[in-house]
PDB file of C-alpha atoms in Angstrom:
ATOM      1  CA  MET A  26     -26.067   9.202  16.275  1.00  0.00           C
ATOM      2  CA  ASP A  27     -25.467   7.602  13.073  1.00  0.00           C
ATOM      3  CA  LYS A  28     -22.837   4.889  13.085  1.00  0.00           C
ATOM      4  CA  LYS A  29     -20.917   6.263  10.145  1.00  0.00           C
ATOM      5  CA  TRP A  30     -20.920   9.853  11.452  1.00  0.00           C
ATOM      6  CA  ILE A  31     -19.654   8.388  14.989  1.00  0.00           C
ATOM      7  CA  LYS A  32     -16.757   6.520  12.967  1.00  0.00           C
ATOM      8  CA  THR A  33     -16.160   9.971  10.852  1.00  0.00           C
ATOM      9  CA  ILE A  34     -15.516  11.827  13.834  1.00  0.00           C
ATOM     10  CA  GLY A  35     -13.428   9.326  15.305  1.00  0.00           C
ATOM     11  CA  ILE A  36     -10.772   9.109  12.543  1.00  0.00           C
ATOM     12  CA  LEU A  37     -11.173  12.744  12.727  1.00  0.00           C
ATOM     13  CA  LEU A  38     -10.519  13.081  16.303  1.00  0.00           C
ATOM     14  CA  ALA A  39      -6.983  10.518  15.961  1.00  0.00           C
ATOM     15  CA  VAL A  40      -5.453  11.971  12.614  1.00  0.00           C
ATOM     16  CA  LEU A  41      -5.272  15.214  14.652  1.00  0.00           C
ATOM     17  CA  MET A  42      -4.405  14.157  17.668  1.00  0.00           C
ATOM     18  CA  ILE A  43      -1.578  12.629  15.467  1.00  0.00           C
ATOM     19  CA  GLY A  44      -0.877  15.569  13.929  1.00  0.00           C
ATOM     20  CA  SER A  45      -0.133  17.628  16.778  1.00  0.00           C
ATOM     21  CA  ILE A  46       2.348  15.277  17.870  1.00  0.00           C
ATOM     22  CA  PHE A  47       4.437  15.514  14.637  1.00  0.00           C
ATOM     23  CA  VAL A  48       3.851  19.254  14.610  1.00  0.00           C
ATOM     24  CA  ALA A  49       4.607  19.674  18.714  1.00  0.00           C
ATOM     25  CA  ALA A  50       8.050  17.169  17.903  1.00  0.00           C
ATOM     26  CA  PHE A  51       9.273  19.151  15.316  1.00  0.00           C
ATOM     27  CA  SER A  52       8.764  22.369  15.995  1.00  0.00           C
ATOM     28  CA  GLY A  53      10.541  22.408  18.821  1.00  0.00           C
ATOM     29  CA  PHE A  54      14.088  21.472  17.541  1.00  0.00           C
ATOM     30  CA  GLY A  55      14.213  25.350  16.991  1.00  0.00           C
ATOM     31  CA  ASP A  56      15.092  26.005  20.346  1.00  0.00           C
ATOM     32  CA  GLN A  57      16.729  22.678  21.728  1.00  0.00           C
ATOM     33  CA  SER A  58      18.922  23.476  24.916  1.00  0.00           C
ATOM     34  CA  ALA A  59      22.447  23.354  24.594  1.00  0.00           C
ATOM     35  CA  SER A  60      23.268  19.893  25.163  1.00  0.00           C
ATOM     36  CA  ASP A  61      20.675  18.976  22.603  1.00  0.00           C
ATOM     37  CA  SER A  62      22.223  21.462  19.742  1.00  0.00           C
ATOM     38  CA  THR A  63      25.415  19.121  20.542  1.00  0.00           C
ATOM     39  CA  GLU A  64      23.511  16.443  19.739  1.00  0.00           C
ATOM     40  CA  VAL A  65      22.610  17.698  16.326  1.00  0.00           C
ATOM     41  CA  ALA A  66      25.719  19.097  15.319  1.00  0.00           C
ATOM     42  CA  GLU A  67      27.859  15.993  16.165  1.00  0.00           C
ATOM     43  CA  ASN A  68      24.995  13.849  13.679  1.00  0.00           C
ATOM     44  CA  SER A  69      25.501  16.861  10.940  1.00  0.00           C
ATOM     45  CA  THR A  70      21.462  16.720  11.000  1.00  0.00           C
ATOM     46  CA  GLU A  71      19.228  19.654  10.844  1.00  0.00           C
ATOM     47  CA  ILE A  72      15.840  19.209  11.507  1.00  0.00           C
ATOM     48  CA  THR A  73      12.853  21.832  10.703  1.00  0.00           C
ATOM     49  CA  GLY A  74       9.536  21.437  11.275  1.00  0.00           C
ATOM     50  CA  LEU A  75       5.931  23.276  10.039  1.00  0.00           C
ATOM     51  CA  THR A  76       4.840  26.438  10.838  1.00  0.00           C
ATOM     52  CA  ARG A  77       1.410  26.209  12.357  1.00  0.00           C
ATOM     53  CA  GLU A  78      -0.154  26.654   9.407  1.00  0.00           C
ATOM     54  CA  GLU A  79       1.552  24.726   7.170  1.00  0.00           C
ATOM     55  CA  ALA A  80       0.881  22.000   9.553  1.00  0.00           C
ATOM     56  CA  SER A  81      -2.469  22.355   9.724  1.00  0.00           C
ATOM     57  CA  GLU A  82      -3.372  22.464   6.410  1.00  0.00           C
ATOM     58  CA  ARG A  83      -1.342  19.019   5.790  1.00  0.00           C
ATOM     59  CA  ALA A  84      -3.316  17.898   8.002  1.00  0.00           C
ATOM     60  CA  ILE A  85      -6.619  18.550   6.193  1.00  0.00           C
ATOM     61  CA  ASP A  86      -5.513  17.977   2.955  1.00  0.00           C
ATOM     62  CA  LEU A  87      -4.901  14.051   4.072  1.00  0.00           C
ATOM     63  CA  ILE A  88      -8.297  13.582   5.869  1.00  0.00           C
ATOM     64  CA  SER A  89      -9.807  15.732   3.473  1.00  0.00           C
ATOM     65  CA  ASP A  90      -8.415  13.755   0.250  1.00  0.00           C
ATOM     66  CA  TYR A  91      -8.281  10.080   1.994  1.00  0.00           C
ATOM     67  CA  LEU A  92      -9.662   9.589   5.626  1.00  0.00           C
ATOM     68  CA  VAL A  93     -13.708  10.813   5.098  1.00  0.00           C
ATOM     69  CA  GLU A  94     -15.984  10.058   2.713  1.00  0.00           C
ATOM     70  CA  ASN A  95     -17.247  12.395  -0.625  1.00  0.00           C
ATOM     71  CA  GLY A  96     -18.777  15.465   0.885  1.00  0.00           C
ATOM     72  CA  THR A  97     -17.725  15.202   4.492  1.00  0.00           C
ATOM     73  CA  ASP A  98     -16.786  18.975   5.397  1.00  0.00           C
ATOM     74  CA  VAL A  99     -13.331  19.249   7.779  1.00  0.00           C
ATOM     75  CA  GLU A 100     -12.771  22.405   9.598  1.00  0.00           C
ATOM     76  CA  LEU A 101      -9.687  22.718  11.560  1.00  0.00           C
ATOM     77  CA  LEU A 102     -11.213  24.065  14.971  1.00  0.00           C
ATOM     78  CA  ASN A 103      -7.469  24.634  16.294  1.00  0.00           C
ATOM     79  CA  ILE A 104      -4.318  23.385  17.159  1.00  0.00           C
ATOM     80  CA  THR A 105      -2.201  23.335  19.650  1.00  0.00           C
ATOM     81  CA  GLU A 106       1.673  22.613  20.234  1.00  0.00           C
ATOM     82  CA  ILE A 107       2.417  19.976  22.930  1.00  0.00           C
ATOM     83  CA  GLU A 108       5.003  20.963  24.669  1.00  0.00           C
ATOM     84  CA  CYS A 109       8.134  18.374  23.759  1.00  0.00           C
ATOM     85  CA  ARG A 110      11.181  18.512  22.219  1.00  0.00           C
ATOM     86  CA  LYS A 111      11.217  15.591  20.444  1.00  0.00           C
ATOM     87  CA  LEU A 112      10.542  12.140  19.569  1.00  0.00           C
ATOM     88  CA  TYR A 113      11.255   8.697  20.055  1.00  0.00           C
ATOM     89  CA  GLY A 114      10.652   6.155  17.075  1.00  0.00           C
ATOM     90  CA  LEU A 115      11.101   2.924  18.943  1.00  0.00           C
ATOM     91  CA  GLU A 116      11.321  -0.272  17.233  1.00  0.00           C
ATOM     92  CA  ILE A 117      10.104  -3.197  19.884  1.00  0.00           C
ATOM     93  CA  ASN A 118      10.686  -6.945  19.490  1.00  0.00           C
ATOM     94  CA  LEU A 119       7.747  -9.195  20.827  1.00  0.00           C
ATOM     95  CA  SER A 120       7.914 -12.614  21.378  1.00  0.00           C
ATOM     96  CA  THR A 121       6.880 -15.689  23.385  1.00  0.00           C
ATOM     97  CA  ASP A 122       7.704 -19.293  23.304  1.00  0.00           C
ATOM     98  CA  MET A 123       5.848 -20.136  20.139  1.00  0.00           C
ATOM     99  CA  ASN A 124       6.722 -16.698  17.859  1.00  0.00           C
ATOM    100  CA  SER A 125       8.071 -13.834  17.906  1.00  0.00           C
ATOM    101  CA  GLN A 126       7.151 -10.200  15.652  1.00  0.00           C
ATOM    102  CA  ILE A 127       8.383  -6.402  16.102  1.00  0.00           C
ATOM    103  CA  VAL A 128       6.346  -3.779  16.583  1.00  0.00           C
ATOM    104  CA  GLU A 129       6.812   0.523  15.948  1.00  0.00           C
ATOM    105  CA  ALA A 130       5.976   2.872  18.214  1.00  0.00           C
ATOM    106  CA  TYR A 131       7.012   6.270  19.548  1.00  0.00           C
ATOM    107  CA  ILE A 132       6.859   8.082  22.682  1.00  0.00           C
ATOM    108  CA  THR A 133       7.560  12.085  23.251  1.00  0.00           C
ATOM    109  CA  GLY A 134      10.670  13.086  24.301  1.00  0.00           C
ATOM    110  CA  ASP A 135       8.494  14.524  28.167  1.00  0.00           C
ATOM    111  CA  GLY A 136       7.219  10.503  28.148  1.00  0.00           C
ATOM    112  CA  GLU A 137       3.787  11.877  28.505  1.00  0.00           C
ATOM    113  CA  LEU A 138       2.463  10.755  24.709  1.00  0.00           C
ATOM    114  CA  PHE A 139       2.663   6.997  23.689  1.00  0.00           C
ATOM    115  CA  PHE A 140       1.385   5.645  20.532  1.00  0.00           C
ATOM    116  CA  THR A 141       1.489   2.633  18.726  1.00  0.00           C
ATOM    117  CA  ASN A 142       0.679   4.470  15.212  1.00  0.00           C
ATOM    118  CA  GLY A 143       1.520   6.694  12.997  1.00  0.00           C
ATOM    119  CA  ILE A 144       0.952   7.827   9.108  1.00  0.00           C
ATOM    120  CA  ASP A 145       3.883   8.756   6.647  1.00  0.00           C
ATOM    121  CA  ILE A 146       1.685  10.925   4.946  1.00  0.00           C
ATOM    122  CA  ASP A 147       3.989  10.997   1.994  1.00  0.00           C
ATOM    123  CA  GLU A 148       4.117   6.880   1.838  1.00  0.00           C
ATOM    124  CA  PHE A 149      -0.118   7.036   2.518  1.00  0.00           C
ATOM    125  CA  ILE A 150      -0.707   9.776  -0.261  1.00  0.00           C
ATOM    126  CA  ALA A 151       1.549   7.113  -2.754  1.00  0.00           C
ATOM    127  CA  ARG A 152      -0.489   4.204  -1.926  1.00  0.00           C
ATOM    128  CA  ASN A 153      -3.718   5.731  -1.943  1.00  0.00           C
ATOM    129  CA  GLN A 154      -3.083   7.472  -5.456  1.00  0.00           C
ATOM    130  CA  PRO A 155      -6.856   6.279  -6.989  1.00  0.00           C
ATOM    131  CA  PRO A 156      -5.306   3.200 -10.012  1.00  0.00           C
ATOM    132  CA  GLU A 157      -5.541   3.442 -13.267  1.00  0.00           C
ATOM    133  CA  GLU A 158      -6.522   0.952 -16.070  1.00  0.00           C
ATOM    134  CA  THR A 159      -4.666  -0.989 -18.705  1.00  0.00           C
ATOM    135  CA  ILE A 160      -5.660  -3.597 -20.657  1.00  0.00           C
ATOM    136  CA  GLY A 161      -7.606  -6.158 -19.944  1.00  0.00           C
ATOM    137  CA  GLY A 162      -9.423  -4.154 -17.537  1.00  0.00           C
ATOM    138  CA  PHE A 163      -6.814  -4.289 -15.096  1.00  0.00           C
ATOM    139  CA  LEU A 164      -5.681  -1.839 -12.631  1.00  0.00           C
ATOM    140  CA  THR A 165      -2.368  -0.463 -11.571  1.00  0.00           C
ATOM    141  CA  ARG A 166      -1.997   2.217  -9.007  1.00  0.00           C
ATOM    142  CA  GLY A 167       2.206   2.118  -8.882  1.00  0.00           C
ATOM    143  CA  ASP A 168       3.067  -0.373  -6.541  1.00  0.00           C
ATOM    144  CA  GLU A 169       6.896  -1.647  -6.851  1.00  0.00           C
ATOM    145  CA  ILE A 170       6.541  -5.178  -7.780  1.00  0.00           C
ATOM    146  CA  CYS A 171       6.949  -7.929  -5.589  1.00  0.00           C
ATOM    147  CA  GLU A 172       9.326 -10.763  -6.037  1.00  0.00           C
ATOM    148  CA  GLU A 173      10.071 -13.875  -4.638  1.00  0.00           C
ATOM    149  CA  ASP A 174      13.543 -15.557  -5.296  1.00  0.00           C
ATOM    150  CA  GLY A 175      14.041 -12.290  -7.673  1.00  0.00           C
ATOM    151  CA  LYS A 176      10.977 -13.667  -9.311  1.00  0.00           C
ATOM    152  CA  PRO A 177       7.268 -11.297  -9.567  1.00  0.00           C
ATOM    153  CA  ILE A 178       4.866 -12.885  -7.503  1.00  0.00           C
ATOM    154  CA  ILE A 179       1.542 -14.170  -9.490  1.00  0.00           C
ATOM    155  CA  TYR A 180      -1.026 -14.598  -7.225  1.00  0.00           C
ATOM    156  CA  PHE A 181      -4.506 -16.015  -7.906  1.00  0.00           C
ATOM    157  CA  PHE A 182      -7.482 -15.879  -5.627  1.00  0.00           C
ATOM    158  CA  GLY A 183     -10.155 -17.985  -5.899  1.00  0.00           C
ATOM    159  CA  HIS A 184     -12.689 -21.346  -5.491  1.00  0.00           C
ATOM    160  CA  THR A 185     -14.452 -23.784  -6.181  1.00  0.00           C
ATOM    161  CA  GLY A 186     -18.059 -23.345  -7.228  1.00  0.00           C
ATOM    162  CA  CYS A 187     -17.499 -19.681  -8.400  1.00  0.00           C
ATOM    163  CA  TYR A 188     -18.061 -20.048 -12.112  1.00  0.00           C
ATOM    164  CA  PHE A 189     -15.889 -17.515 -13.066  1.00  0.00           C
ATOM    165  CA  CYS A 190     -13.664 -18.754 -11.068  1.00  0.00           C
ATOM    166  CA  GLU A 191     -13.716 -22.182 -12.455  1.00  0.00           C
ATOM    167  CA  TRP A 192     -13.113 -20.050 -16.069  1.00  0.00           C
ATOM    168  CA  GLU A 193     -10.084 -18.592 -15.236  1.00  0.00           C
ATOM    169  CA  HIS A 194      -8.213 -20.726 -13.298  1.00  0.00           C
ATOM    170  CA  PRO A 195      -6.825 -22.988 -16.268  1.00  0.00           C
ATOM    171  CA  VAL A 196      -6.744 -19.859 -18.318  1.00  0.00           C
ATOM    172  CA  ILE A 197      -3.930 -18.564 -16.115  1.00  0.00           C
ATOM    173  CA  GLU A 198      -2.520 -21.872 -15.291  1.00  0.00           C
ATOM    174  CA  ASN A 199      -1.726 -22.004 -18.739  1.00  0.00           C
ATOM    175  CA  VAL A 200      -0.179 -18.773 -19.256  1.00  0.00           C
ATOM    176  CA  THR A 201       1.864 -18.928 -16.736  1.00  0.00           C
ATOM    177  CA  SER A 202       2.991 -22.340 -17.244  1.00  0.00           C
ATOM    178  CA  ASP A 203       4.961 -20.465 -20.379  1.00  0.00           C
ATOM    179  CA  PHE A 204       6.971 -18.576 -17.810  1.00  0.00           C
ATOM    180  CA  LYS A 205       8.514 -21.442 -15.698  1.00  0.00           C
ATOM    181  CA  GLY A 206      12.226 -20.166 -14.036  1.00  0.00           C
ATOM    182  CA  TYR A 207      10.556 -16.373 -14.810  1.00  0.00           C
ATOM    183  CA  ILE A 208       8.187 -16.144 -12.327  1.00  0.00           C
ATOM    184  CA  SER A 209       6.806 -17.131  -8.615  1.00  0.00           C
ATOM    185  CA  VAL A 210       3.281 -18.498  -9.137  1.00  0.00           C
ATOM    186  CA  HIS A 211       1.078 -18.677  -5.980  1.00  0.00           C
ATOM    187  CA  ASN A 212      -2.152 -20.425  -6.517  1.00  0.00           C
ATOM    188  CA  ASN A 213      -4.224 -20.364  -3.764  1.00  0.00           C
ATOM    189  CA  MET A 214      -7.550 -21.788  -5.663  1.00  0.00           C
ATOM    190  CA  ASP A 215      -9.953 -22.680  -2.778  1.00  0.00           C
ATOM    191  CA  SER A 216      -7.365 -21.136  -0.409  1.00  0.00           C
ATOM    192  CA  ALA A 217      -5.355 -18.029   0.900  1.00  0.00           C
ATOM    193  CA  GLY A 218      -2.817 -19.411   2.659  1.00  0.00           C
ATOM    194  CA  THR A 219      -0.161 -16.956   4.206  1.00  0.00           C
ATOM    195  CA  ASP A 220      -1.330 -14.259   1.383  1.00  0.00           C
ATOM    196  CA  MET A 221      -4.770 -13.045   3.035  1.00  0.00           C
ATOM    197  CA  GLU A 222      -2.415  -9.359   3.407  1.00  0.00           C
ATOM    198  CA  VAL A 223      -2.179  -9.565  -0.789  1.00  0.00           C
ATOM    199  CA  PHE A 224      -5.757 -10.673  -1.031  1.00  0.00           C
ATOM    200  CA  LYS A 225      -7.148  -7.629   1.580  1.00  0.00           C
ATOM    201  CA  ARG A 226      -4.690  -4.944  -0.690  1.00  0.00           C
ATOM    202  CA  TYR A 227      -5.830  -5.365  -3.978  1.00  0.00           C
ATOM    203  CA  SER A 228      -9.695  -7.118  -4.022  1.00  0.00           C
ATOM    204  CA  THR A 229     -12.769  -5.984  -3.071  1.00  0.00           C
ATOM    205  CA  GLY A 230     -13.708  -8.967  -1.216  1.00  0.00           C
ATOM    206  CA  SER A 231     -14.956 -10.900  -4.290  1.00  0.00           C
ATOM    207  CA  VAL A 232     -13.025 -13.413  -6.728  1.00  0.00           C
ATOM    208  CA  PRO A 233     -11.822 -14.106  -8.688  1.00  0.00           C
ATOM    209  CA  VAL A 234      -8.822 -12.129  -7.688  1.00  0.00           C
ATOM    210  CA  ILE A 235      -5.478 -11.561 -10.292  1.00  0.00           C
ATOM    211  CA  VAL A 236      -2.601 -10.055  -9.120  1.00  0.00           C
ATOM    212  CA  LEU A 237       0.138  -9.455 -11.676  1.00  0.00           C
ATOM    213  CA  GLY A 238       4.054  -8.663  -9.404  1.00  0.00           C
ATOM    214  CA  CYS A 239       1.616  -6.393  -7.042  1.00  0.00           C
ATOM    215  CA  LYS A 240       1.467  -4.297 -10.373  1.00  0.00           C
ATOM    216  CA  TYR A 241      -1.422  -4.772 -11.968  1.00  0.00           C
ATOM    217  CA  TYR A 242      -4.245  -6.352 -11.087  1.00  0.00           C
ATOM    218  CA  ARG A 243      -8.258  -7.172 -11.398  1.00  0.00           C
ATOM    219  CA  VAL A 244     -10.775  -8.329  -9.134  1.00  0.00           C
ATOM    220  CA  GLY A 245     -13.152 -10.535 -11.968  1.00  0.00           C
ATOM    221  CA  SER A 246     -12.327 -12.673 -14.934  1.00  0.00           C
ATOM    222  CA  GLY A 247     -11.935 -12.281 -18.363  1.00  0.00           C
ATOM    223  CA  GLY A 248     -14.712 -14.337 -19.700  1.00  0.00           C
ATOM    224  CA  ASN A 249     -16.175 -11.209 -21.516  1.00  0.00           C
ATOM    225  CA  MET A 250     -12.784 -11.166 -23.688  1.00  0.00           C
ATOM    226  CA  GLY A 251     -12.980 -15.008 -24.154  1.00  0.00           C
ATOM    227  CA  GLU A 252      -9.918 -17.317 -23.496  1.00  0.00           C
ATOM    228  CA  GLU A 253      -7.278 -16.538 -25.865  1.00  0.00           C
ATOM    229  CA  GLU A 254      -7.747 -12.832 -25.850  1.00  0.00           C
ATOM    230  CA  GLU A 255      -7.590 -13.226 -22.217  1.00  0.00           C
ATOM    231  CA  ALA A 256      -4.472 -15.522 -22.347  1.00  0.00           C
ATOM    232  CA  LYS A 257      -2.655 -13.028 -24.454  1.00  0.00           C
ATOM    233  CA  VAL A 258      -3.772 -10.027 -22.397  1.00  0.00           C
ATOM    234  CA  LEU A 259      -1.991 -11.953 -19.256  1.00  0.00           C
ATOM    235  CA  THR A 260       1.027 -12.976 -21.447  1.00  0.00           C
ATOM    236  CA  ALA A 261       1.517  -9.529 -22.366  1.00  0.00           C
ATOM    237  CA  LEU A 262       1.651  -8.283 -18.201  1.00  0.00           C
ATOM    238  CA  ILE A 263       3.802 -10.810 -18.020  1.00  0.00           C
ATOM    239  CA  CYS A 264       6.193 -10.052 -20.146  1.00  0.00           C
ATOM    240  CA  ASN A 265       6.192  -6.589 -18.697  1.00  0.00           C
ATOM    241  CA  LEU A 266       7.410  -7.604 -15.834  1.00  0.00           C
ATOM    242  CA  THR A 267       9.939 -10.524 -16.390  1.00  0.00           C
ATOM    243  CA  GLU A 268      11.292  -7.686 -19.253  1.00  0.00           C
ATOM    244  CA  GLY A 269      10.501  -9.902 -22.049  1.00  0.00           C
ATOM    245  CA  ARG A 270      11.855 -12.758 -20.997  1.00  0.00           C
ATOM    246  CA  PRO A 271      11.535 -15.842 -22.520  1.00  0.00           C
ATOM    247  CA  SER A 272      11.915 -14.048 -25.871  1.00  0.00           C
ATOM    248  CA  GLY A 273      10.443 -17.039 -27.299  1.00  0.00           C
ATOM    249  CA  ILE A 274       7.102 -15.423 -25.969  1.00  0.00           C
ATOM    250  CA  CYS A 275       7.256 -12.066 -25.641  1.00  0.00           C
ATOM    251  CA  ASN A 276       8.800 -11.270 -28.715  1.00  0.00           C
ATOM    252  CA  GLU A 277       5.346 -12.457 -30.434  1.00  0.00           C
ATOM    253  CA  PRO A 278       3.848  -9.745 -32.439  1.00  0.00           C
ATOM    254  CA  GLU A 279       0.602  -9.946 -31.237  1.00  0.00           C
ATOM    255  CA  ILE A 280       1.901  -9.944 -27.172  1.00  0.00           C
ATOM    256  CA  VAL A 281       4.533  -6.817 -28.505  1.00  0.00           C
ATOM    257  CA  GLU A 282       1.549  -4.939 -29.630  1.00  0.00           C
ATOM    258  CA  LEU A 283      -0.678  -5.733 -26.609  1.00  0.00           C
ATOM    259  CA  MET A 284       3.382  -4.505 -24.139  1.00  0.00           C
ATOM    260  CA  ASP A 285       3.368  -1.395 -26.416  1.00  0.00           C
ATOM    261  CA  GLN A 286      -0.465  -0.651 -24.712  1.00  0.00           C
ATOM    262  CA  ILE A 287       0.421  -1.204 -21.348  1.00  0.00           C
TER     263      ILE A 287
END
């Protein structure tokens, strides 16, 4: 069987299993025991669930839009309500003498189903919206601005021997030097360091990659625009992140004009 098809089937089965767990977890709240009802009343929280039809539609839409390749037919064969009354979310600390890590897990109220990963559907959809293009070929997908010590983080990823990386690197270094005190620069030339997760999120695997405050990103250099125009684009985007500071840089007419196009 084709490996791509096997992967597709695996994703479908995994997501449908998760969907079944969530349907069961929430649909059961309507007929809880008296003790459970008392607990809900004490917490002043009323939990309602999806109908079978609503749950099916939500799961199929998620799979069709985000989890399989275009052209894949997704058909619901069956939906089963698993007889469990609750779903518990666990936060677990795993530690050794060397380090520690906090992980999330879930277990159903009957103690029969345990899984370590779940999909927050609304968050997943928000993070996977197709990006929009802005000035200088930069893309934006609505991620929140990432900061360090209250300052937007500017990431550069590249390596020596890459012509376009070596072209772009001094340009962004010169631009960011004008924003000292307003931004935090992570200069990852020849090493992703601790920023590998950022690289994975915004890169296709190629370099150079520029990520401006996790709000604007681009794979590739601005060589087609030339150094002067590239510097203006970078300046305008960073000024947008710093809310126009420093004013001596961001209030330049040509920068203001570009900011109006973002």
